[in-house]
Amino acid sequence: MLAQHRYAVPVTTRRHTFWQRTHPAELHQRLAEGASLVIDAIDELHEPVADLAQHLESWLRTHVQVNAYASWSAREGFGTHWDDHDVIVVQVEGSKHWRLYGPTRIAPMHRDTAEPEPPPELPIADLVLEPGDVLYLPRGWWHAVRSLHLTCGLTPHTGADLIGWLSEMLRITEQVRADLSLHTGHDAR
């Protein structure tokens, strides 16, 4: 995480609202030094991207959040990593290099019981995406990239989600809301 003072300055408005004003020259310098620009939930800021998210949600029947990632240096912004959700990548600008390593843990989760093993040293695929190309990555697939692209994060539905939903639905019943006795035998509990 890059400290805000490296690319922005604090400003207080006439209404005493505090915010950060970005200095374009400083931001460009940080990007040239290898920083990555990340705009989370860009689908809430840009109507054409919102349309993309809505179409994907309708087609795939799951929540979609679109993030924008931009890096201009030879370094990967996040190194080799995996995501805890499926992603659809849309290459926006430039021809960019992607290295895919595959999964090392089946269906990893954000709050998991174990960390996946590190990826193999050599990728299983070495791709160059051109503007307009689309790439699907299942959750847990290790990858490394440097580019300007949109990542459409698909919220997976898991057994843990079903158990959580069932727990919420059962709260309507008095038996589930009732206190559990602390002084009964094992069979009664």
PDB file of C-alpha atoms in Angstrom:
ATOM      1  CA  MET A   1       0.000   0.000   0.000  1.00  0.00           C
ATOM      2  CA  LEU A   2       1.413   3.338  -1.040  1.00  0.00           C
ATOM      3  CA  ALA A   3       1.037   6.131   1.511  1.00  0.00           C
ATOM      4  CA  GLN A   4      -1.353   8.834   0.274  1.00  0.00           C
ATOM      5  CA  HIS A   5       1.150  11.623   0.882  1.00  0.00           C
ATOM      6  CA  ARG A   6       3.280  10.136  -1.940  1.00  0.00           C
ATOM      7  CA  TYR A   7       0.680  11.096  -4.600  1.00  0.00           C
ATOM      8  CA  ALA A   8      -1.889  13.385  -2.927  1.00  0.00           C
ATOM      9  CA  VAL A   9      -2.215  16.254  -0.456  1.00  0.00           C
ATOM     10  CA  PRO A  10      -4.909  16.835   2.176  1.00  0.00           C
ATOM     11  CA  VAL A  11      -7.391  19.592   1.365  1.00  0.00           C
ATOM     12  CA  THR A  12     -10.083  21.178   3.526  1.00  0.00           C
ATOM     13  CA  THR A  13     -13.006  22.660   1.605  1.00  0.00           C
ATOM     14  CA  ARG A  14     -14.942  25.793   2.507  1.00  0.00           C
ATOM     15  CA  ARG A  15     -17.496  23.527   4.177  1.00  0.00           C
ATOM     16  CA  HIS A  16     -14.747  22.008   6.313  1.00  0.00           C
ATOM     17  CA  THR A  17     -14.848  18.685   4.487  1.00  0.00           C
ATOM     18  CA  PHE A  18     -11.505  16.900   4.458  1.00  0.00           C
ATOM     19  CA  TRP A  19     -10.354  14.943   1.388  1.00  0.00           C
ATOM     20  CA  GLN A  20      -7.219  14.013  -0.568  1.00  0.00           C
ATOM     21  CA  ARG A  21      -6.390  15.858  -3.808  1.00  0.00           C
ATOM     22  CA  THR A  22      -4.434  13.715  -6.241  1.00  0.00           C
ATOM     23  CA  HIS A  23      -1.391  15.296  -7.880  1.00  0.00           C
ATOM     24  CA  PRO A  24      -1.304  13.772 -11.374  1.00  0.00           C
ATOM     25  CA  ALA A  25       2.469  14.224 -11.811  1.00  0.00           C
ATOM     26  CA  GLU A  26       3.171  12.484  -8.496  1.00  0.00           C
ATOM     27  CA  LEU A  27       0.704   9.696  -9.294  1.00  0.00           C
ATOM     28  CA  HIS A  28       2.327   9.141 -12.707  1.00  0.00           C
ATOM     29  CA  GLN A  29       5.754   9.070 -11.062  1.00  0.00           C
ATOM     30  CA  ARG A  30       4.632   6.418  -8.547  1.00  0.00           C
ATOM     31  CA  LEU A  31       3.133   4.346 -11.383  1.00  0.00           C
ATOM     32  CA  ALA A  32       6.387   4.654 -13.361  1.00  0.00           C
ATOM     33  CA  GLU A  33       8.233   3.405 -10.266  1.00  0.00           C
ATOM     34  CA  GLY A  34       6.120   0.235 -10.275  1.00  0.00           C
ATOM     35  CA  ALA A  35       3.002   1.088  -8.268  1.00  0.00           C
ATOM     36  CA  SER A  36      -0.333  -0.277  -9.474  1.00  0.00           C
ATOM     37  CA  LEU A  37      -3.502   1.770  -9.643  1.00  0.00           C
ATOM     38  CA  VAL A  38      -6.498  -0.072  -8.194  1.00  0.00           C
ATOM     39  CA  ILE A  39     -10.056   1.215  -8.462  1.00  0.00           C
ATOM     40  CA  ASP A  40     -12.374  -1.091  -6.537  1.00  0.00           C
ATOM     41  CA  ALA A  41     -16.039  -1.278  -7.560  1.00  0.00           C
ATOM     42  CA  ILE A  42     -15.505   0.779 -10.710  1.00  0.00           C
ATOM     43  CA  ASP A  43     -18.889  -0.566 -11.820  1.00  0.00           C
ATOM     44  CA  GLU A  44     -20.405   1.876  -9.303  1.00  0.00           C
ATOM     45  CA  LEU A  45     -18.541   4.797 -10.921  1.00  0.00           C
ATOM     46  CA  HIS A  46     -18.754   4.202 -14.678  1.00  0.00           C
ATOM     47  CA  GLU A  47     -22.037   3.377 -16.413  1.00  0.00           C
ATOM     48  CA  PRO A  48     -20.637   1.185 -19.238  1.00  0.00           C
ATOM     49  CA  VAL A  49     -18.826  -0.955 -16.656  1.00  0.00           C
ATOM     50  CA  ALA A  50     -22.014  -1.098 -14.569  1.00  0.00           C
ATOM     51  CA  ASP A  51     -23.819  -2.395 -17.674  1.00  0.00           C
ATOM     52  CA  LEU A  52     -21.134  -5.095 -18.063  1.00  0.00           C
ATOM     53  CA  ALA A  53     -21.565  -6.130 -14.406  1.00  0.00           C
ATOM     54  CA  GLN A  54     -25.368  -6.252 -14.734  1.00  0.00           C
ATOM     55  CA  HIS A  55     -25.188  -8.385 -17.887  1.00  0.00           C
ATOM     56  CA  LEU A  56     -22.774 -10.802 -16.225  1.00  0.00           C
ATOM     57  CA  GLU A  57     -24.951 -10.977 -13.099  1.00  0.00           C
ATOM     58  CA  SER A  58     -28.014 -11.763 -15.205  1.00  0.00           C
ATOM     59  CA  TRP A  59     -26.186 -14.369 -17.285  1.00  0.00           C
ATOM     60  CA  LEU A  60     -24.209 -16.041 -14.481  1.00  0.00           C
ATOM     61  CA  ARG A  61     -26.798 -15.538 -11.696  1.00  0.00           C
ATOM     62  CA  THR A  62     -24.299 -14.317  -9.142  1.00  0.00           C
ATOM     63  CA  HIS A  63     -23.131 -10.973  -7.753  1.00  0.00           C
ATOM     64  CA  VAL A  64     -20.386  -9.298  -9.808  1.00  0.00           C
ATOM     65  CA  GLN A  65     -18.045  -6.511  -8.687  1.00  0.00           C
ATOM     66  CA  VAL A  66     -15.706  -4.988 -11.252  1.00  0.00           C
ATOM     67  CA  ASN A  67     -12.308  -3.622 -10.245  1.00  0.00           C
ATOM     68  CA  ALA A  68      -9.849  -1.813 -12.515  1.00  0.00           C
ATOM     69  CA  TYR A  69      -6.124  -2.547 -12.271  1.00  0.00           C
ATOM     70  CA  ALA A  70      -3.425  -0.611 -14.081  1.00  0.00           C
ATOM     71  CA  SER A  71       0.330  -1.059 -14.028  1.00  0.00           C
ATOM     72  CA  TRP A  72       2.770   0.384 -16.522  1.00  0.00           C
ATOM     73  CA  SER A  73       6.080  -1.035 -15.375  1.00  0.00           C
ATOM     74  CA  ALA A  74       7.723  -4.393 -16.066  1.00  0.00           C
ATOM     75  CA  ARG A  75       6.961  -5.494 -12.482  1.00  0.00           C
ATOM     76  CA  GLU A  76       3.736  -7.265 -11.625  1.00  0.00           C
ATOM     77  CA  GLY A  77       1.700  -5.137  -9.268  1.00  0.00           C
ATOM     78  CA  PHE A  78       0.629  -7.979  -6.974  1.00  0.00           C
ATOM     79  CA  GLY A  79       3.216 -10.633  -7.790  1.00  0.00           C
ATOM     80  CA  THR A  80       2.064 -14.199  -8.230  1.00  0.00           C
ATOM     81  CA  HIS A  81      -1.216 -14.616  -6.346  1.00  0.00           C
ATOM     82  CA  TRP A  82      -4.638 -16.318  -6.344  1.00  0.00           C
ATOM     83  CA  ASP A  83      -8.134 -14.922  -5.770  1.00  0.00           C
ATOM     84  CA  ASP A  84     -10.815 -16.384  -3.486  1.00  0.00           C
ATOM     85  CA  HIS A  85     -13.460 -15.932  -6.190  1.00  0.00           C
ATOM     86  CA  ASP A  86     -13.745 -16.675  -9.901  1.00  0.00           C
ATOM     87  CA  VAL A  87     -12.773 -13.799 -12.161  1.00  0.00           C
ATOM     88  CA  ILE A  88     -13.432 -12.783 -15.722  1.00  0.00           C
ATOM     89  CA  VAL A  89     -10.657 -10.522 -16.962  1.00  0.00           C
ATOM     90  CA  VAL A  90     -11.325  -8.032 -19.764  1.00  0.00           C
ATOM     91  CA  GLN A  91      -8.134  -6.639 -21.310  1.00  0.00           C
ATOM     92  CA  VAL A  92      -8.755  -2.929 -21.837  1.00  0.00           C
ATOM     93  CA  GLU A  93      -5.535  -1.405 -23.140  1.00  0.00           C
ATOM     94  CA  GLY A  94      -2.257  -2.713 -24.514  1.00  0.00           C
ATOM     95  CA  SER A  95      -0.952  -6.218 -25.068  1.00  0.00           C
ATOM     96  CA  LYS A  96      -0.147  -7.749 -21.709  1.00  0.00           C
ATOM     97  CA  HIS A  97       1.557 -10.839 -20.456  1.00  0.00           C
ATOM     98  CA  TRP A  98      -0.236 -13.273 -18.132  1.00  0.00           C
ATOM     99  CA  ARG A  99       1.329 -16.306 -16.487  1.00  0.00           C
ATOM    100  CA  LEU A 100      -1.057 -18.952 -15.136  1.00  0.00           C
ATOM    101  CA  TYR A 101       0.106 -21.615 -12.665  1.00  0.00           C
ATOM    102  CA  GLY A 102      -3.103 -23.477 -11.810  1.00  0.00           C
ATOM    103  CA  PRO A 103      -4.506 -24.211  -8.348  1.00  0.00           C
ATOM    104  CA  THR A 104      -2.674 -25.772  -5.411  1.00  0.00           C
ATOM    105  CA  ARG A 105      -5.797 -26.089  -3.215  1.00  0.00           C
ATOM    106  CA  ILE A 106      -9.251 -26.971  -4.490  1.00  0.00           C
ATOM    107  CA  ALA A 107     -11.904 -24.293  -3.791  1.00  0.00           C
ATOM    108  CA  PRO A 108      -9.929 -22.071  -1.390  1.00  0.00           C
ATOM    109  CA  MET A 109     -11.948 -19.547   0.583  1.00  0.00           C
ATOM    110  CA  HIS A 110     -11.305 -16.090   2.047  1.00  0.00           C
ATOM    111  CA  ARG A 111     -11.511 -17.473   5.589  1.00  0.00           C
ATOM    112  CA  ASP A 112     -10.087 -20.929   4.969  1.00  0.00           C
ATOM    113  CA  THR A 113      -8.794 -23.626   7.283  1.00  0.00           C
ATOM    114  CA  ALA A 114      -5.452 -23.824   5.451  1.00  0.00           C
ATOM    115  CA  GLU A 115      -3.272 -21.780   3.109  1.00  0.00           C
ATOM    116  CA  PRO A 116      -2.727 -23.174  -0.388  1.00  0.00           C
ATOM    117  CA  GLU A 117       0.692 -24.570  -1.183  1.00  0.00           C
ATOM    118  CA  PRO A 118       2.881 -22.181  -3.202  1.00  0.00           C
ATOM    119  CA  PRO A 119       2.541 -22.397  -6.994  1.00  0.00           C
ATOM    120  CA  PRO A 120       4.956 -24.403  -9.117  1.00  0.00           C
ATOM    121  CA  GLU A 121       8.003 -22.572 -10.425  1.00  0.00           C
ATOM    122  CA  LEU A 122       6.983 -22.840 -14.082  1.00  0.00           C
ATOM    123  CA  PRO A 123       3.590 -21.630 -15.355  1.00  0.00           C
ATOM    124  CA  ILE A 124       1.211 -24.015 -17.107  1.00  0.00           C
ATOM    125  CA  ALA A 125       0.229 -21.235 -19.530  1.00  0.00           C
ATOM    126  CA  ASP A 126       1.989 -18.130 -20.772  1.00  0.00           C
ATOM    127  CA  LEU A 127      -0.488 -15.813 -22.537  1.00  0.00           C
ATOM    128  CA  VAL A 128      -0.554 -12.413 -24.151  1.00  0.00           C
ATOM    129  CA  LEU A 129      -3.949 -10.726 -24.016  1.00  0.00           C
ATOM    130  CA  GLU A 130      -4.834  -8.058 -26.559  1.00  0.00           C
ATOM    131  CA  PRO A 131      -7.422  -5.286 -26.074  1.00  0.00           C
ATOM    132  CA  GLY A 132     -10.882  -6.864 -26.031  1.00  0.00           C
ATOM    133  CA  ASP A 133      -9.624 -10.332 -25.053  1.00  0.00           C
ATOM    134  CA  VAL A 134     -11.382 -12.066 -22.168  1.00  0.00           C
ATOM    135  CA  LEU A 135      -9.863 -14.584 -19.753  1.00  0.00           C
ATOM    136  CA  TYR A 136     -11.687 -16.721 -17.170  1.00  0.00           C
ATOM    137  CA  LEU A 137      -9.788 -17.720 -14.019  1.00  0.00           C
ATOM    138  CA  PRO A 138     -11.407 -20.072 -11.492  1.00  0.00           C
ATOM    139  CA  ARG A 139     -10.847 -19.193  -7.846  1.00  0.00           C
ATOM    140  CA  GLY A 140      -7.602 -20.509  -6.467  1.00  0.00           C
ATOM    141  CA  TRP A 141      -5.673 -20.299  -9.750  1.00  0.00           C
ATOM    142  CA  TRP A 142      -2.270 -18.711  -9.203  1.00  0.00           C
ATOM    143  CA  HIS A 143      -1.440 -15.984 -11.740  1.00  0.00           C
ATOM    144  CA  ALA A 144       0.860 -13.033 -12.364  1.00  0.00           C
ATOM    145  CA  VAL A 145       0.096 -10.064 -14.623  1.00  0.00           C
ATOM    146  CA  ARG A 146       0.945  -6.491 -15.482  1.00  0.00           C
ATOM    147  CA  SER A 147      -1.595  -4.530 -17.512  1.00  0.00           C
ATOM    148  CA  LEU A 148      -4.618  -2.263 -17.674  1.00  0.00           C
ATOM    149  CA  HIS A 149      -7.588  -4.547 -17.276  1.00  0.00           C
ATOM    150  CA  LEU A 150     -10.963  -4.962 -15.620  1.00  0.00           C
ATOM    151  CA  THR A 151     -11.456  -7.862 -13.261  1.00  0.00           C
ATOM    152  CA  CYS A 152     -15.039  -9.008 -12.851  1.00  0.00           C
ATOM    153  CA  GLY A 153     -15.106 -10.790  -9.493  1.00  0.00           C
ATOM    154  CA  LEU A 154     -17.820 -13.437  -9.300  1.00  0.00           C
ATOM    155  CA  THR A 155     -19.124 -14.209  -5.833  1.00  0.00           C
ATOM    156  CA  PRO A 156     -19.090 -18.008  -5.459  1.00  0.00           C
ATOM    157  CA  HIS A 157     -21.932 -19.820  -3.719  1.00  0.00           C
ATOM    158  CA  THR A 158     -20.509 -22.414  -1.327  1.00  0.00           C
ATOM    159  CA  GLY A 159     -21.758 -24.964   1.152  1.00  0.00           C
ATOM    160  CA  ALA A 160     -20.691 -22.543   3.906  1.00  0.00           C
ATOM    161  CA  ASP A 161     -23.037 -19.925   2.375  1.00  0.00           C
ATOM    162  CA  LEU A 162     -25.900 -22.452   2.383  1.00  0.00           C
ATOM    163  CA  ILE A 163     -25.297 -23.295   6.047  1.00  0.00           C
ATOM    164  CA  GLY A 164     -25.197 -19.563   6.911  1.00  0.00           C
ATOM    165  CA  TRP A 165     -28.438 -18.948   4.992  1.00  0.00           C
ATOM    166  CA  LEU A 166     -30.113 -21.935   6.660  1.00  0.00           C
ATOM    167  CA  SER A 167     -29.017 -20.646  10.074  1.00  0.00           C
ATOM    168  CA  GLU A 168     -30.592 -17.254   9.341  1.00  0.00           C
ATOM    169  CA  MET A 169     -33.824 -18.812   8.048  1.00  0.00           C
ATOM    170  CA  LEU A 170     -34.168 -21.058  11.104  1.00  0.00           C
ATOM    171  CA  ARG A 171     -34.143 -18.040  13.457  1.00  0.00           C
ATOM    172  CA  ILE A 172     -37.894 -17.794  12.814  1.00  0.00           C
ATOM    173  CA  THR A 173     -38.428 -20.905  14.940  1.00  0.00           C
ATOM    174  CA  GLU A 174     -38.674 -20.624  18.705  1.00  0.00           C
ATOM    175  CA  GLN A 175     -36.569 -23.769  19.220  1.00  0.00           C
ATOM    176  CA  VAL A 176     -33.586 -22.203  17.454  1.00  0.00           C
ATOM    177  CA  ARG A 177     -33.943 -18.911  19.339  1.00  0.00           C
ATOM    178  CA  ALA A 178     -34.326 -20.620  22.736  1.00  0.00           C
ATOM    179  CA  ASP A 179     -31.465 -20.758  25.244  1.00  0.00           C
ATOM    180  CA  LEU A 180     -29.576 -24.012  25.444  1.00  0.00           C
ATOM    181  CA  SER A 181     -29.554 -25.472  28.922  1.00  0.00           C
ATOM    182  CA  LEU A 182     -26.126 -25.543  30.477  1.00  0.00           C
ATOM    183  CA  HIS A 183     -27.092 -28.090  33.160  1.00  0.00           C
ATOM    184  CA  THR A 184     -28.527 -31.006  31.190  1.00  0.00           C
ATOM    185  CA  GLY A 185     -26.893 -34.263  30.330  1.00  0.00           C
ATOM    186  CA  HIS A 186     -25.215 -35.092  27.038  1.00  0.00           C
ATOM    187  CA  ASP A 187     -28.320 -36.788  25.568  1.00  0.00           C
ATOM    188  CA  ALA A 188     -30.538 -33.749  26.278  1.00  0.00           C
ATOM    189  CA  ARG A 189     -28.086 -31.391  24.616  1.00  0.00           C
TER     190      ARG A 189
END
